[in-house]
């Protein structure tokens, strides 16, 4: 939640891809099936660029961090929490992001979700 919507979907897929490697899953990227046209007279280009700045400045360090990160937990919920805490500690996410992912994991556990096993 600490990132702009223009960043979250891309970073979320990078983080998921890192976790998926621990359960033997993969992410498939498909070309878009929806097209978007730029509206005439739209003046928010500078705002859009500023909102997307983390994509251009911080994505490479994020990917390098994710490639080198190794969790210690032996279960997926613990690994997710551990990764989000490390992402916060390295300045990629906020403490609020960590709290929300902890609440999300807790809710999944409460409803009986069965997390995939680690490889």
XYZ file of N, CA and C in Angstrom:
357
model
N 0.811 -1.203 0.000
C 0.000 0.000 0.000
C 0.850 1.262 0.000
N 2.132 1.126 0.269
C 2.993 2.307 0.341
C 3.452 2.771 -1.034
N 3.172 1.994 -2.042
C 3.613 2.341 -3.394
C 2.428 2.793 -4.241
N 2.714 3.567 -5.267
C 1.678 4.021 -6.187
C 1.167 2.841 -7.014
N -0.073 2.927 -7.438
C -0.669 1.853 -8.240
C 0.126 1.541 -9.498
N 0.854 2.513 -10.008
C 1.651 2.297 -11.216
C 2.872 1.422 -10.936
N 3.166 1.194 -9.671
C 4.334 0.399 -9.275
C 3.913 -0.945 -8.678
N 2.806 -0.961 -7.959
C 2.449 -2.135 -7.155
C 2.299 -3.416 -7.955
N 1.642 -3.367 -9.101
C 1.416 -4.607 -9.844
C 2.725 -5.227 -10.321
N 3.654 -4.402 -10.732
C 4.932 -4.912 -11.219
C 5.763 -5.458 -10.064
N 5.881 -4.687 -8.985
C 6.665 -5.145 -7.842
C 6.018 -6.365 -7.180
N 4.688 -6.392 -7.136
C 3.985 -7.537 -6.555
C 4.318 -8.808 -7.330
N 4.386 -8.710 -8.646
C 4.708 -9.906 -9.437
C 6.159 -10.334 -9.218
N 7.069 -9.391 -9.021
C 8.465 -9.740 -8.741
C 8.596 -10.441 -7.386
N 7.891 -9.929 -6.391
C 7.920 -10.535 -5.060
C 7.275 -11.920 -5.104
N 6.143 -12.028 -5.789
C 5.469 -13.324 -5.913
C 6.366 -14.328 -6.635
N 7.044 -13.875 -7.675
C 7.931 -14.766 -8.429
C 9.020 -15.330 -7.519
N 9.545 -14.495 -6.620
C 10.574 -14.968 -5.686
C 10.009 -16.044 -4.770
N 8.804 -15.813 -4.244
C 8.184 -16.792 -3.351
C 7.743 -18.042 -4.107
N 7.283 -17.869 -5.325
C 6.848 -19.015 -6.116
C 8.001 -19.986 -6.357
N 9.209 -19.474 -6.454
C 10.349 -20.366 -6.681
C 10.525 -21.334 -5.514
N 10.073 -20.942 -4.321
C 10.193 -21.807 -3.147
C 9.125 -22.892 -3.087
N 8.077 -22.761 -3.883
C 7.030 -23.788 -3.902
C 6.957 -24.491 -5.262
N 7.891 -24.169 -6.146
C 7.926 -24.820 -7.451
C 6.901 -24.296 -8.435
N 6.413 -23.072 -8.230
C 5.438 -22.468 -9.145
C 6.135 -21.426 -10.017
N 5.470 -21.033 -11.085
C 6.016 -20.029 -11.989
C 4.942 -19.020 -12.342
N 5.397 -17.836 -12.745
C 4.494 -16.785 -13.219
C 4.598 -16.738 -14.738
N 3.460 -16.663 -15.383
C 3.423 -16.535 -16.830
C 2.964 -15.110 -17.150
N 3.724 -14.439 -17.992
C 3.374 -13.083 -18.406
C 2.725 -13.177 -19.784
N 1.551 -12.623 -19.903
C 0.801 -12.660 -21.156
C 0.662 -11.246 -21.681
N 0.747 -11.072 -22.987
C 0.530 -9.713 -23.526
C -0.856 -9.202 -23.140
N -1.005 -7.887 -23.012
C -2.313 -7.336 -22.616
C -3.387 -7.647 -23.652
N -4.597 -7.819 -23.160
C -5.727 -8.040 -24.060
C -6.633 -6.810 -24.103
N -6.284 -5.804 -23.321
C -7.033 -4.551 -23.279
C -6.094 -3.446 -23.729
N -6.612 -2.537 -24.512
C -5.781 -1.409 -24.925
C -6.302 -0.148 -24.249
N -5.397 0.773 -24.044
C -5.742 2.043 -23.400
C -5.237 3.158 -24.298
N -6.058 4.135 -24.495
C -5.626 5.274 -25.287
C -5.434 6.466 -24.368
N -4.441 7.251 -24.653
C -4.173 8.456 -23.869
C -5.215 9.494 -24.228
N -5.777 10.110 -23.210
C -6.802 11.120 -23.445
C -6.154 12.408 -23.947
N -6.815 13.052 -24.884
C -6.344 14.333 -25.390
C -6.358 15.372 -24.278
N -5.355 16.200 -24.250
C -5.316 17.293 -23.295
C -4.946 16.865 -21.881
N -4.522 15.649 -21.712
C -4.159 15.154 -20.382
C -2.829 15.780 -19.976
N -2.803 16.403 -18.813
C -1.619 17.161 -18.405
C -0.886 16.531 -17.230
N -1.202 15.297 -16.884
C -0.585 14.677 -15.710
C 0.654 13.862 -16.035
N 1.289 14.094 -17.182
C 2.441 13.275 -17.571
C 3.575 13.366 -16.553
N 3.827 14.536 -16.030
C 4.889 14.694 -15.036
C 4.519 13.950 -13.761
N 3.271 14.065 -13.332
C 2.818 13.328 -12.155
C 2.959 11.823 -12.373
N 2.567 11.356 -13.560
C 2.702 9.933 -13.871
C 4.158 9.496 -13.778
N 5.058 10.289 -14.333
C 6.471 9.953 -14.304
C 6.979 9.903 -12.863
N 6.601 10.869 -12.050
C 7.044 10.892 -10.657
C 6.496 9.692 -9.884
N 5.250 9.310 -10.165
C 4.656 8.142 -9.512
C 5.356 6.850 -9.915
N 5.868 6.805 -11.141
C 6.546 5.614 -11.642
C 8.043 5.607 -11.347
N 8.551 6.644 -10.738
C 9.986 6.756 -10.478
C 10.586 5.530 -9.801
N 9.937 4.931 -8.789
C 10.527 3.728 -8.198
C 10.779 2.610 -9.215
N 9.950 2.544 -10.265
C 10.178 1.519 -11.295
C 11.516 1.720 -11.984
N 11.876 2.968 -12.210
C 13.101 3.262 -12.940
C 14.332 3.304 -12.044
N 14.140 3.617 -10.774
C 15.263 3.804 -9.867
C 15.491 2.594 -8.957
N 14.416 1.985 -8.487
C 14.550 0.972 -7.444
C 14.272 -0.465 -7.875
N 13.803 -0.685 -9.094
C 13.468 -2.049 -9.500
C 14.710 -2.927 -9.616
N 15.776 -2.414 -10.191
C 16.999 -3.219 -10.297
C 17.522 -3.628 -8.916
N 17.650 -2.679 -7.964
C 18.068 -3.101 -6.620
C 17.086 -4.092 -5.975
N 15.783 -3.917 -6.232
C 14.797 -4.856 -5.699
C 15.032 -6.255 -6.263
N 15.213 -6.353 -7.568
C 15.443 -7.654 -8.200
C 16.728 -8.285 -7.674
N 17.772 -7.493 -7.530
C 19.028 -8.018 -6.980
C 18.820 -8.525 -5.555
N 18.071 -7.767 -4.757
C 17.775 -8.198 -3.400
C 16.999 -9.511 -3.417
N 15.947 -9.588 -4.239
C 15.118 -10.796 -4.288
C 15.926 -12.011 -4.751
N 16.830 -11.815 -5.687
C 17.667 -12.931 -6.166
C 18.586 -13.471 -5.080
N 19.055 -12.588 -4.215
C 20.018 -13.013 -3.194
C 19.359 -13.409 -1.874
N 18.089 -13.055 -1.690
C 17.423 -13.306 -0.413
C 17.156 -14.791 -0.212
N 17.454 -15.259 0.978
C 17.131 -16.637 1.350
C 16.468 -16.615 2.710
N 15.252 -17.077 2.765
C 14.526 -17.112 4.021
C 14.913 -18.316 4.860
N 14.551 -18.245 6.113
C 14.863 -19.336 7.040
C 13.637 -20.168 7.404
N 12.457 -19.621 7.221
C 11.238 -20.323 7.618
C 11.071 -21.604 6.802
N 10.410 -22.575 7.409
C 10.171 -23.854 6.732
C 8.740 -23.993 6.230
N 7.934 -22.920 6.397
C 6.557 -22.901 5.895
C 6.328 -21.603 5.126
N 5.471 -21.663 4.130
C 5.246 -20.508 3.258
C 4.754 -19.264 3.998
N 3.794 -19.358 4.936
C 3.369 -18.127 5.618
C 4.527 -17.435 6.338
N 5.383 -18.217 6.969
C 6.541 -17.644 7.650
C 7.513 -17.017 6.677
N 7.668 -17.658 5.523
C 8.568 -17.133 4.498
C 8.047 -15.810 3.937
N 6.744 -15.729 3.712
C 6.142 -14.487 3.213
C 6.379 -13.362 4.215
N 6.073 -13.626 5.483
C 6.259 -12.611 6.515
C 7.724 -12.194 6.606
N 8.603 -13.163 6.594
C 10.043 -12.888 6.674
C 10.500 -12.007 5.514
N 10.035 -12.318 4.303
C 10.426 -11.539 3.133
C 9.912 -10.103 3.238
N 8.656 -9.931 3.646
C 8.111 -8.581 3.745
C 8.824 -7.764 4.809
N 9.218 -8.399 5.901
C 9.980 -7.686 6.926
C 11.322 -7.251 6.354
N 11.991 -8.131 5.615
C 13.278 -7.774 4.998
C 13.107 -6.670 3.952
N 12.021 -6.716 3.194
C 11.765 -5.659 2.206
C 11.557 -4.316 2.901
N 10.915 -4.336 4.065
C 10.771 -3.115 4.862
C 12.135 -2.658 5.380
N 12.895 -3.572 5.932
C 14.193 -3.219 6.501
C 15.159 -2.664 5.454
N 14.978 -3.064 4.199
C 15.833 -2.562 3.122
C 15.233 -1.364 2.395
N 14.105 -0.844 2.900
C 13.541 0.392 2.376
C 12.666 0.260 1.150
N 12.296 -0.956 0.764
C 11.444 -1.127 -0.405
C 9.963 -0.957 -0.062
N 9.566 -1.330 1.155
C 8.184 -1.263 1.585
C 8.088 -0.552 2.929
N 6.865 -0.242 3.335
C 6.643 0.434 4.616
C 6.267 -0.578 5.699
N 6.300 -0.118 6.945
C 5.859 -0.949 8.070
C 4.384 -1.308 7.908
N 3.614 -0.407 7.314
C 2.199 -0.680 7.072
C 2.028 -1.859 6.119
N 2.897 -1.968 5.124
C 2.839 -3.110 4.208
C 3.059 -4.413 4.972
N 4.003 -4.399 5.901
C 4.286 -5.592 6.712
C 3.073 -5.940 7.560
N 2.490 -4.955 8.223
C 1.310 -5.203 9.064
C 0.158 -5.782 8.255
N -0.049 -5.247 7.073
C -1.156 -5.726 6.244
C -0.920 -7.138 5.736
N 0.321 -7.468 5.374
C 0.579 -8.833 4.915
C 0.450 -9.814 6.084
N 0.819 -9.387 7.282
C 0.631 -10.241 8.460
C -0.859 -10.476 8.711
N -1.672 -9.432 8.569
C -3.118 -9.578 8.740
C -3.699 -10.487 7.663
N -3.215 -10.349 6.438
C -3.684 -11.170 5.318
C -3.357 -12.640 5.584
N -2.131 -12.920 6.008
C -1.739 -14.294 6.330
C -2.615 -14.836 7.456
N -2.834 -14.020 8.493
C -3.684 -14.439 9.602
C -5.096 -14.772 9.162
N -5.638 -13.965 8.268
C -6.986 -14.222 7.753
C -7.031 -15.520 6.962
N -6.026 -15.748 6.125
C -5.983 -17.000 5.361
C -5.921 -18.210 6.290
N -5.128 -18.108 7.346
C -5.039 -19.196 8.325
C -6.387 -19.384 9.027
N -7.030 -18.268 9.409
C -8.323 -18.327 10.102
C -9.408 -19.008 9.275
N -9.381 -18.819 7.961
C -10.417 -19.436 7.111
C -10.030 -20.833 6.651
N -8.879 -21.314 7.131
C -8.488 -22.685 6.824
C -7.748 -22.891 5.524
N -7.220 -21.816 4.957
C -6.465 -21.953 3.709
C -5.258 -22.857 3.939
N -5.044 -23.786 3.011
C -3.890 -24.675 3.074
C -2.796 -24.136 2.156
N -1.750 -23.611 2.757
C -0.633 -23.064 1.989
C 0.144 -24.186 1.323
N 0.658 -23.930 0.113
C 1.502 -24.940 -0.537
C 2.758 -25.213 0.290
N 3.255 -26.419 0.175
C 4.493 -26.797 0.861
C 5.695 -26.211 0.125
N 6.757 -25.972 0.872
C 7.994 -25.514 0.267
C 8.717 -26.690 -0.372
N 9.465 -26.415 -1.414
C 10.255 -27.464 -2.070
C 11.455 -27.805 -1.236
